[in-house]
PDB file of C-alpha atoms in Angstrom:
ATOM      1  CA  MET A   1      82.972 -95.587-151.714  1.00  0.00           C
ATOM      2  CA  GLN A   2      82.869 -95.471-147.958  1.00  0.00           C
ATOM      3  CA  ASN A   3      82.593 -98.739-146.088  1.00  0.00           C
ATOM      4  CA  PRO A   4      81.489 -98.771-142.422  1.00  0.00           C
ATOM      5  CA  ALA A   5      82.182-102.500-142.237  1.00  0.00           C
ATOM      6  CA  SER A   6      84.958-103.362-144.641  1.00  0.00           C
ATOM      7  CA  PRO A   7      84.856-106.425-146.907  1.00  0.00           C
ATOM      8  CA  VAL A   8      87.702-108.914-146.928  1.00  0.00           C
ATOM      9  CA  LYS A   9      90.493-107.562-149.100  1.00  0.00           C
ATOM     10  CA  THR A  10      92.722-109.926-151.044  1.00  0.00           C
ATOM     11  CA  ASP A  11      96.346-109.392-152.001  1.00  0.00           C
ATOM     12  CA  PRO A  12      96.397-108.518-155.728  1.00  0.00           C
ATOM     13  CA  THR A  13      99.990-109.752-156.039  1.00  0.00           C
ATOM     14  CA  THR A  14      99.175-113.275-154.835  1.00  0.00           C
ATOM     15  CA  SER A  15      95.503-113.826-155.570  1.00  0.00           C
ATOM     16  CA  ALA A  16      93.266-113.597-158.605  1.00  0.00           C
ATOM     17  CA  THR A  17      90.205-113.125-156.379  1.00  0.00           C
ATOM     18  CA  SER A  18      88.301-109.975-157.195  1.00  0.00           C
ATOM     19  CA  SER A  19      84.756-108.755-157.466  1.00  0.00           C
ATOM     20  CA  TRP A  20      82.562-105.885-158.510  1.00  0.00           C
ATOM     21  CA  ARG A  21      81.824-103.520-155.660  1.00  0.00           C
ATOM     22  CA  LEU A  22      78.469-101.750-155.814  1.00  0.00           C
ATOM     23  CA  TRP A  23      76.947 -98.756-154.066  1.00  0.00           C
ATOM     24  CA  ILE A  24      73.174 -98.204-154.368  1.00  0.00           C
ATOM     25  CA  GLY A  25      71.301 -95.368-152.693  1.00  0.00           C
ATOM     26  CA  SER A  26      67.564 -94.837-152.357  1.00  0.00           C
ATOM     27  CA  ILE A  27      65.430 -92.234-150.600  1.00  0.00           C
ATOM     28  CA  LYS A  28      62.177 -92.623-148.705  1.00  0.00           C
ATOM     29  CA  HIS A  29      59.892 -89.831-147.506  1.00  0.00           C
ATOM     30  CA  ALA A  30      56.211 -89.260-146.723  1.00  0.00           C
ATOM     31  CA  GLN A  31      55.290 -88.607-150.364  1.00  0.00           C
ATOM     32  CA  GLY A  32      57.312 -91.462-151.882  1.00  0.00           C
ATOM     33  CA  GLY A  33      60.968 -91.655-152.906  1.00  0.00           C
ATOM     34  CA  GLY A  34      62.977 -94.099-154.995  1.00  0.00           C
ATOM     35  CA  PHE A  35      66.404 -94.794-156.490  1.00  0.00           C
ATOM     36  CA  VAL A  36      68.739 -91.789-156.240  1.00  0.00           C
ATOM     37  CA  HIS A  37      72.137 -93.040-157.457  1.00  0.00           C
ATOM     38  CA  GLY A  38      74.221 -96.145-157.962  1.00  0.00           C
ATOM     39  CA  CYS A  39      77.742 -96.991-159.059  1.00  0.00           C
ATOM     40  CA  ALA A  40      80.116 -99.917-159.446  1.00  0.00           C
ATOM     41  CA  ALA A  41      83.824-100.604-159.869  1.00  0.00           C
ATOM     42  CA  ARG A  42      86.057-103.660-159.911  1.00  0.00           C
ATOM     43  CA  SER A  43      87.732-104.367-156.592  1.00  0.00           C
ATOM     44  CA  PHE A  44      90.398-106.539-154.974  1.00  0.00           C
ATOM     45  CA  HIS A  45      87.864-107.796-152.430  1.00  0.00           C
ATOM     46  CA  ALA A  46      86.249-111.203-152.187  1.00  0.00           C
ATOM     47  CA  PRO A  47      82.616-111.375-153.349  1.00  0.00           C
ATOM     48  CA  GLY A  48      79.838-112.009-150.856  1.00  0.00           C
ATOM     49  CA  TRP A  49      80.182-108.964-148.578  1.00  0.00           C
ATOM     50  CA  ASN A  50      77.266-106.569-148.086  1.00  0.00           C
ATOM     51  CA  ASP A  51      76.412-103.695-145.789  1.00  0.00           C
ATOM     52  CA  GLU A  52      73.467-101.341-145.328  1.00  0.00           C
ATOM     53  CA  ALA A  53      73.311 -97.926-143.656  1.00  0.00           C
ATOM     54  CA  THR A  54      70.674 -95.200-143.306  1.00  0.00           C
ATOM     55  CA  PHE A  55      71.109 -91.433-143.130  1.00  0.00           C
ATOM     56  CA  ALA A  56      68.463 -89.008-141.872  1.00  0.00           C
ATOM     57  CA  LEU A  57      67.987 -86.213-144.411  1.00  0.00           C
ATOM     58  CA  SER A  58      65.181 -84.425-142.557  1.00  0.00           C
ATOM     59  CA  ALA A  59      62.453 -85.223-140.047  1.00  0.00           C
ATOM     60  CA  ASN A  60      60.516 -87.047-142.785  1.00  0.00           C
ATOM     61  CA  ALA A  61      63.154 -88.312-145.240  1.00  0.00           C
ATOM     62  CA  GLN A  62      66.000 -90.799-145.084  1.00  0.00           C
ATOM     63  CA  LEU A  63      68.611 -92.197-147.451  1.00  0.00           C
ATOM     64  CA  THR A  64      69.334 -95.934-147.444  1.00  0.00           C
ATOM     65  CA  VAL A  65      72.692 -97.060-148.821  1.00  0.00           C
ATOM     66  CA  HIS A  66      73.359-100.667-149.760  1.00  0.00           C
ATOM     67  CA  GLN A  67      76.898-101.796-150.588  1.00  0.00           C
ATOM     68  CA  ALA A  68      77.968-105.221-151.812  1.00  0.00           C
ATOM     69  CA  THR A  69      80.712-107.140-153.561  1.00  0.00           C
ATOM     70  CA  VAL A  70      79.400-109.483-156.254  1.00  0.00           C
ATOM     71  CA  THR A  71      80.890-112.001-158.662  1.00  0.00           C
ATOM     72  CA  ASP A  72      81.730-111.256-162.275  1.00  0.00           C
ATOM     73  CA  ASP A  73      78.830-113.468-163.389  1.00  0.00           C
ATOM     74  CA  ALA A  74      76.274-111.576-161.279  1.00  0.00           C
ATOM     75  CA  PHE A  75      77.562-108.246-162.517  1.00  0.00           C
ATOM     76  CA  ALA A  76      77.533-109.482-166.126  1.00  0.00           C
ATOM     77  CA  VAL A  77      73.763-110.084-165.834  1.00  0.00           C
ATOM     78  CA  PHE A  78      73.277-106.563-164.497  1.00  0.00           C
ATOM     79  CA  HIS A  79      75.552-105.024-167.134  1.00  0.00           C
ATOM     80  CA  ASP A  80      73.808-106.842-169.976  1.00  0.00           C
ATOM     81  CA  LYS A  81      70.457-105.401-168.869  1.00  0.00           C
ATOM     82  CA  ILE A  82      71.759-101.877-168.449  1.00  0.00           C
ATOM     83  CA  MET A  83      73.346-102.043-171.913  1.00  0.00           C
ATOM     84  CA  ARG A  84      69.921-103.053-173.225  1.00  0.00           C
ATOM     85  CA  GLY A  85      68.297-100.045-171.590  1.00  0.00           C
ATOM     86  CA  THR A  86      67.182-101.104-168.090  1.00  0.00           C
ATOM     87  CA  ILE A  87      68.747-100.344-164.706  1.00  0.00           C
ATOM     88  CA  ASP A  88      67.702-103.517-162.850  1.00  0.00           C
ATOM     89  CA  THR A  89      69.339-103.870-159.443  1.00  0.00           C
ATOM     90  CA  ALA A  90      67.727-107.218-158.538  1.00  0.00           C
ATOM     91  CA  ALA A  91      70.723-109.232-159.777  1.00  0.00           C
ATOM     92  CA  VAL A  92      73.203-107.423-157.555  1.00  0.00           C
ATOM     93  CA  SER A  93      71.289-106.049-154.562  1.00  0.00           C
ATOM     94  CA  PRO A  94      68.343-106.721-152.218  1.00  0.00           C
ATOM     95  CA  SER A  95      66.963-103.405-153.468  1.00  0.00           C
ATOM     96  CA  ASN A  96      64.772-104.116-156.466  1.00  0.00           C
ATOM     97  CA  PHE A  97      64.710-101.091-158.749  1.00  0.00           C
ATOM     98  CA  GLN A  98      63.862-101.199-162.426  1.00  0.00           C
ATOM     99  CA  LEU A  99      64.324 -97.962-164.338  1.00  0.00           C
ATOM    100  CA  ARG A 100      64.515 -97.142-168.015  1.00  0.00           C
ATOM    101  CA  VAL A 101      67.830 -95.790-169.273  1.00  0.00           C
ATOM    102  CA  ALA A 102      66.928 -92.467-170.875  1.00  0.00           C
ATOM    103  CA  ALA A 103      70.455 -91.617-172.064  1.00  0.00           C
ATOM    104  CA  ALA A 104      73.997 -92.960-171.846  1.00  0.00           C
ATOM    105  CA  ARG A 105      77.483 -91.614-172.431  1.00  0.00           C
ATOM    106  CA  VAL A 106      81.113 -92.229-171.453  1.00  0.00           C
ATOM    107  CA  ILE A 107      83.323 -89.571-169.863  1.00  0.00           C
ATOM    108  CA  VAL A 108      86.825 -89.500-168.356  1.00  0.00           C
ATOM    109  CA  GLN A 109      87.012 -88.077-164.843  1.00  0.00           C
ATOM    110  CA  GLU A 110      88.551 -88.291-161.387  1.00  0.00           C
ATOM    111  CA  ALA A 111      86.808 -90.955-159.305  1.00  0.00           C
ATOM    112  CA  LEU A 112      87.469 -93.271-156.355  1.00  0.00           C
ATOM    113  CA  GLY A 113      90.969 -91.952-155.789  1.00  0.00           C
ATOM    114  CA  GLN A 114      92.133 -92.261-159.394  1.00  0.00           C
ATOM    115  CA  SER A 115      92.405 -89.750-162.234  1.00  0.00           C
ATOM    116  CA  GLY A 116      91.550 -90.289-165.882  1.00  0.00           C
ATOM    117  CA  VAL A 117      88.901 -92.939-165.123  1.00  0.00           C
ATOM    118  CA  PRO A 118      86.619 -93.882-168.057  1.00  0.00           C
ATOM    119  CA  THR A 119      83.098 -93.826-166.631  1.00  0.00           C
ATOM    120  CA  GLU A 120      79.911 -95.205-168.165  1.00  0.00           C
ATOM    121  CA  LEU A 121      76.974 -92.946-167.263  1.00  0.00           C
ATOM    122  CA  TYR A 122      73.425 -94.307-167.522  1.00  0.00           C
ATOM    123  CA  TYR A 123      70.795 -91.623-166.935  1.00  0.00           C
ATOM    124  CA  SER A 124      67.262 -92.363-165.736  1.00  0.00           C
ATOM    125  CA  LEU A 125      66.408 -88.598-165.644  1.00  0.00           C
ATOM    126  CA  PRO A 126      64.041 -88.677-162.642  1.00  0.00           C
ATOM    127  CA  ASP A 127      61.599 -85.956-161.628  1.00  0.00           C
ATOM    128  CA  VAL A 128      63.670 -84.532-158.758  1.00  0.00           C
ATOM    129  CA  GLU A 129      60.675 -83.008-156.978  1.00  0.00           C
ATOM    130  CA  ALA A 130      58.813 -86.315-157.055  1.00  0.00           C
ATOM    131  CA  LEU A 131      61.956 -88.185-156.014  1.00  0.00           C
ATOM    132  CA  VAL A 132      63.073 -85.986-153.127  1.00  0.00           C
ATOM    133  CA  GLY A 133      59.919 -84.047-152.261  1.00  0.00           C
ATOM    134  CA  ARG A 134      59.196 -80.344-152.325  1.00  0.00           C
ATOM    135  CA  GLU A 135      61.156 -79.388-149.217  1.00  0.00           C
ATOM    136  CA  HIS A 136      64.624 -77.903-149.681  1.00  0.00           C
ATOM    137  CA  GLU A 137      66.227 -79.597-146.662  1.00  0.00           C
ATOM    138  CA  PRO A 138      66.138 -83.227-147.902  1.00  0.00           C
ATOM    139  CA  LEU A 139      67.676 -82.310-151.272  1.00  0.00           C
ATOM    140  CA  ALA A 140      70.500 -80.282-149.739  1.00  0.00           C
ATOM    141  CA  SER A 141      71.194 -83.011-147.183  1.00  0.00           C
ATOM    142  CA  LEU A 142      71.039 -85.721-149.855  1.00  0.00           C
ATOM    143  CA  LEU A 143      73.630 -84.005-152.064  1.00  0.00           C
ATOM    144  CA  SER A 144      75.896 -83.490-149.055  1.00  0.00           C
ATOM    145  CA  VAL A 145      75.698 -87.156-147.976  1.00  0.00           C
ATOM    146  CA  LEU A 146      76.317 -88.358-151.545  1.00  0.00           C
ATOM    147  CA  GLN A 147      79.452 -86.232-151.702  1.00  0.00           C
ATOM    148  CA  GLN A 148      80.657 -87.615-148.354  1.00  0.00           C
ATOM    149  CA  GLN A 149      80.002 -91.188-149.457  1.00  0.00           C
ATOM    150  CA  LEU A 150      81.445 -91.081-152.978  1.00  0.00           C
ATOM    151  CA  ASN A 151      83.767 -88.049-152.935  1.00  0.00           C
ATOM    152  CA  LEU A 152      82.076 -86.652-156.037  1.00  0.00           C
ATOM    153  CA  PRO A 153      80.891 -83.003-156.227  1.00  0.00           C
ATOM    154  CA  PHE A 154      77.140 -83.627-155.890  1.00  0.00           C
ATOM    155  CA  PRO A 155      76.342 -80.224-154.313  1.00  0.00           C
ATOM    156  CA  GLU A 156      77.919 -78.627-157.399  1.00  0.00           C
ATOM    157  CA  THR A 157      78.401 -80.074-160.887  1.00  0.00           C
ATOM    158  CA  TYR A 158      77.360 -83.643-160.015  1.00  0.00           C
ATOM    159  CA  ALA A 159      73.805 -82.726-158.945  1.00  0.00           C
ATOM    160  CA  SER A 160      72.618 -83.521-162.474  1.00  0.00           C
ATOM    161  CA  HIS A 161      73.734 -87.145-161.933  1.00  0.00           C
ATOM    162  CA  LEU A 162      70.832 -87.928-159.584  1.00  0.00           C
ATOM    163  CA  GLY A 163      69.083 -91.035-160.898  1.00  0.00           C
ATOM    164  CA  ASN A 164      72.230 -92.298-162.634  1.00  0.00           C
ATOM    165  CA  PHE A 165      73.935 -95.644-162.428  1.00  0.00           C
ATOM    166  CA  GLU A 166      77.637 -95.225-163.177  1.00  0.00           C
ATOM    167  CA  ILE A 167      80.348 -97.798-163.863  1.00  0.00           C
ATOM    168  CA  PHE A 168      83.924 -96.749-163.137  1.00  0.00           C
ATOM    169  CA  ARG A 169      86.565 -98.506-165.249  1.00  0.00           C
ATOM    170  CA  LEU A 170      89.462 -98.161-162.825  1.00  0.00           C
ATOM    171  CA  HIS A 171      93.123 -98.526-163.717  1.00  0.00           C
ATOM    172  CA  PRO A 172      94.589-102.037-163.249  1.00  0.00           C
ATOM    173  CA  TRP A 173      95.587-101.546-159.602  1.00  0.00           C
ATOM    174  CA  LEU A 174      91.869-101.078-158.791  1.00  0.00           C
ATOM    175  CA  ASP A 175      91.491-100.226-155.099  1.00  0.00           C
ATOM    176  CA  GLY A 176      94.977-101.495-154.294  1.00  0.00           C
ATOM    177  CA  GLN A 177      97.980 -99.280-153.647  1.00  0.00           C
ATOM    178  CA  SER A 178      98.874 -96.981-156.522  1.00  0.00           C
ATOM    179  CA  PRO A 179     102.067 -98.175-158.262  1.00  0.00           C
ATOM    180  CA  PHE A 180     103.273 -94.598-158.722  1.00  0.00           C
ATOM    181  CA  LEU A 181     103.253 -91.339-156.800  1.00  0.00           C
ATOM    182  CA  ILE A 182     104.647 -87.807-156.856  1.00  0.00           C
ATOM    183  CA  GLU A 183     106.896 -86.551-154.074  1.00  0.00           C
ATOM    184  CA  ALA A 184     108.027 -82.986-153.461  1.00  0.00           C
ATOM    185  CA  VAL A 185     111.767 -82.814-152.801  1.00  0.00           C
ATOM    186  CA  PRO A 186     112.293 -80.260-150.020  1.00  0.00           C
ATOM    187  CA  ASN A 187     114.620 -77.355-150.624  1.00  0.00           C
ATOM    188  CA  THR A 188     116.811 -77.378-147.522  1.00  0.00           C
ATOM    189  CA  ASP A 189     117.539 -73.635-147.573  1.00  0.00           C
ATOM    190  CA  LEU A 190     113.885 -72.788-148.377  1.00  0.00           C
ATOM    191  CA  ASN A 191     115.000 -70.547-151.231  1.00  0.00           C
ATOM    192  CA  ARG A 192     111.799 -69.980-153.184  1.00  0.00           C
ATOM    193  CA  ASP A 193     113.611 -67.974-155.854  1.00  0.00           C
ATOM    194  CA  LEU A 194     114.860 -71.246-157.310  1.00  0.00           C
ATOM    195  CA  PRO A 195     112.737 -73.890-159.094  1.00  0.00           C
ATOM    196  CA  GLN A 196     111.305 -76.491-156.746  1.00  0.00           C
ATOM    197  CA  THR A 197     111.796 -80.172-157.586  1.00  0.00           C
ATOM    198  CA  SER A 198     109.368 -83.053-157.572  1.00  0.00           C
ATOM    199  CA  GLU A 199     109.977 -86.712-158.324  1.00  0.00           C
ATOM    200  CA  ILE A 200     107.711 -89.200-160.062  1.00  0.00           C
ATOM    201  CA  CYS A 201     108.248 -92.559-158.350  1.00  0.00           C
ATOM    202  CA  ARG A 202     107.285 -95.983-159.727  1.00  0.00           C
ATOM    203  CA  THR A 203     107.334 -99.431-158.201  1.00  0.00           C
ATOM    204  CA  PRO A 204     109.903-101.854-159.723  1.00  0.00           C
ATOM    205  CA  GLN A 205     107.205-103.834-161.530  1.00  0.00           C
ATOM    206  CA  VAL A 206     105.668-100.760-163.153  1.00  0.00           C
ATOM    207  CA  ALA A 207     109.064 -99.211-163.892  1.00  0.00           C
ATOM    208  CA  SER A 208     109.948-102.158-166.155  1.00  0.00           C
ATOM    209  CA  ALA A 209     107.909-100.539-168.960  1.00  0.00           C
ATOM    210  CA  THR A 210     107.975 -97.175-170.708  1.00  0.00           C
ATOM    211  CA  HIS A 211     105.257 -94.761-169.614  1.00  0.00           C
ATOM    212  CA  ALA A 212     104.217 -91.169-170.093  1.00  0.00           C
ATOM    213  CA  ALA A 213     103.249 -89.069-167.092  1.00  0.00           C
ATOM    214  CA  HIS A 214     100.928 -86.090-167.478  1.00  0.00           C
ATOM    215  CA  LEU A 215     101.945 -83.704-164.709  1.00  0.00           C
ATOM    216  CA  VAL A 216      99.768 -80.711-163.837  1.00  0.00           C
ATOM    217  CA  GLY A 217     100.866 -78.250-161.150  1.00  0.00           C
ATOM    218  CA  ARG A 218      98.622 -75.568-159.674  1.00  0.00           C
ATOM    219  CA  SER A 219      99.346 -72.605-157.431  1.00  0.00           C
ATOM    220  CA  HIS A 220      96.407 -70.700-155.915  1.00  0.00           C
ATOM    221  CA  GLY A 221      94.117 -72.221-158.549  1.00  0.00           C
ATOM    222  CA  ASP A 222      96.292 -71.225-161.519  1.00  0.00           C
ATOM    223  CA  VAL A 223      97.999 -73.841-163.698  1.00  0.00           C
ATOM    224  CA  VAL A 224     101.749 -73.141-163.553  1.00  0.00           C
ATOM    225  CA  LEU A 225     102.963 -76.498-164.871  1.00  0.00           C
ATOM    226  CA  ASP A 226     101.477 -78.726-167.581  1.00  0.00           C
ATOM    227  CA  ARG A 227     103.935 -81.222-168.967  1.00  0.00           C
ATOM    228  CA  ILE A 228     104.133 -84.688-170.533  1.00  0.00           C
ATOM    229  CA  ILE A 229     107.156 -86.530-169.140  1.00  0.00           C
ATOM    230  CA  LYS A 230     108.597 -89.721-170.613  1.00  0.00           C
ATOM    231  CA  LEU A 231     109.421 -92.374-168.027  1.00  0.00           C
ATOM    232  CA  SER A 232     111.978 -94.761-169.467  1.00  0.00           C
ATOM    233  CA  PRO A 233     112.308 -98.395-168.336  1.00  0.00           C
ATOM    234  CA  SER A 234     114.269 -98.990-165.118  1.00  0.00           C
ATOM    235  CA  GLU A 235     113.936 -95.345-164.019  1.00  0.00           C
ATOM    236  CA  ARG A 236     112.142 -95.659-160.682  1.00  0.00           C
ATOM    237  CA  ARG A 237     112.545 -92.000-159.669  1.00  0.00           C
ATOM    238  CA  VAL A 238     112.338 -89.237-162.284  1.00  0.00           C
ATOM    239  CA  PRO A 239     112.987 -85.687-161.017  1.00  0.00           C
ATOM    240  CA  THR A 240     111.249 -82.747-162.647  1.00  0.00           C
ATOM    241  CA  PRO A 241     111.624 -79.032-161.807  1.00  0.00           C
ATOM    242  CA  ALA A 242     108.553 -76.969-161.017  1.00  0.00           C
ATOM    243  CA  PRO A 243     108.259 -73.181-161.429  1.00  0.00           C
ATOM    244  CA  CYS A 244     109.300 -71.164-158.397  1.00  0.00           C
ATOM    245  CA  ALA A 245     105.700 -69.904-158.165  1.00  0.00           C
ATOM    246  CA  CYS A 246     104.789 -73.308-156.743  1.00  0.00           C
ATOM    247  CA  PRO A 247     104.955 -73.615-152.942  1.00  0.00           C
ATOM    248  CA  PRO A 248     107.641 -75.971-151.484  1.00  0.00           C
ATOM    249  CA  THR A 249     105.101 -78.819-151.268  1.00  0.00           C
ATOM    250  CA  PRO A 250     102.830 -78.094-154.258  1.00  0.00           C
ATOM    251  CA  ASN A 251      99.546 -79.767-154.995  1.00  0.00           C
ATOM    252  CA  LEU A 252     100.503 -81.271-158.328  1.00  0.00           C
ATOM    253  CA  GLY A 253      96.983 -82.190-159.304  1.00  0.00           C
ATOM    254  CA  LEU A 254      96.425 -85.007-161.750  1.00  0.00           C
ATOM    255  CA  CYS A 255      99.024 -87.533-162.739  1.00  0.00           C
ATOM    256  CA  ARG A 256      98.133 -90.119-165.354  1.00  0.00           C
ATOM    257  CA  VAL A 257     100.568 -92.901-166.213  1.00  0.00           C
ATOM    258  CA  ARG A 258      99.848 -95.129-169.161  1.00  0.00           C
ATOM    259  CA  ASN A 259     101.656 -97.429-171.578  1.00  0.00           C
ATOM    260  CA  VAL A 260     102.986 -95.734-174.683  1.00  0.00           C
TER     261      VAL A 260
END
C-alpha cells in the first residue's frame, strides 16, 4: 500500500504496538460511482494515522483513496460484520459504505511484498458499468492506479476483484524487514558453463529454528529450478547451486520459509 504521508512506525523488536492498516478506494463521476476496492493487513505502525488522496481518472471521474491505521478493537468490529455478510466501512474509515458480501473465499498469493500470503476475499460483485460509467477511459485509468497503489495486477487478472474487500494475513514480520533473503554469489571468472550459486540467508533469531525454503528459479520465463531446501538450526547462510541456464544474478522468484 502506498503512503504519501507515512504513519509512525514502531520497532517490532522493542514494542508490541501494532495496528491494522486499511486502504479504501471509491470512485465518483457524473452518473454516480461508489466503492471500488478495499484491503487491510496488520502493520507495525501505531494506530491513529490517516491520509486521503484523489486521482483524476478522466475529465469527469476521480478516485478517492483513504488510508488509515486502526486498533485491533476497531478492526474486530469491521471483521465481525464482514464475516456476517456486510462490508461496512464506518467502523474503520470516514467513508461510509455498506455492501452485501455476495461471495467469499480464501486464496494464497503474493501481496504487499510477501509471497504465500493467505488472503480473505469478500466479493460484492458490483455492476462495473454502473460503478465506473460507460466510458472506457475511467476504467482503464482506474485499473492502472489500483495497480500502482497496491502492486496487484488489476489491468490483468485482478480486474475481477473490483468491489472486493480483501484481508491479507501477512507473515509474522508484517511490514518490517524480512528475516530472510536470497543472494546470488557472483562467479568471479564469469564462467556460465558452471552452475551458479545462491545463498539463503536468515537472521540469527530466525535461524534458531528449522525451516523449509521453497526456491523457484526462472530464466526467460521458464522454471529452471524448483526445490525444497531444509534449513537446519544455526545455519545462517545455506548455499544452493542453480542450473547454468540461470543468469549470474537470477530472479529466483518466490521463497517461502515456514516452520516444519
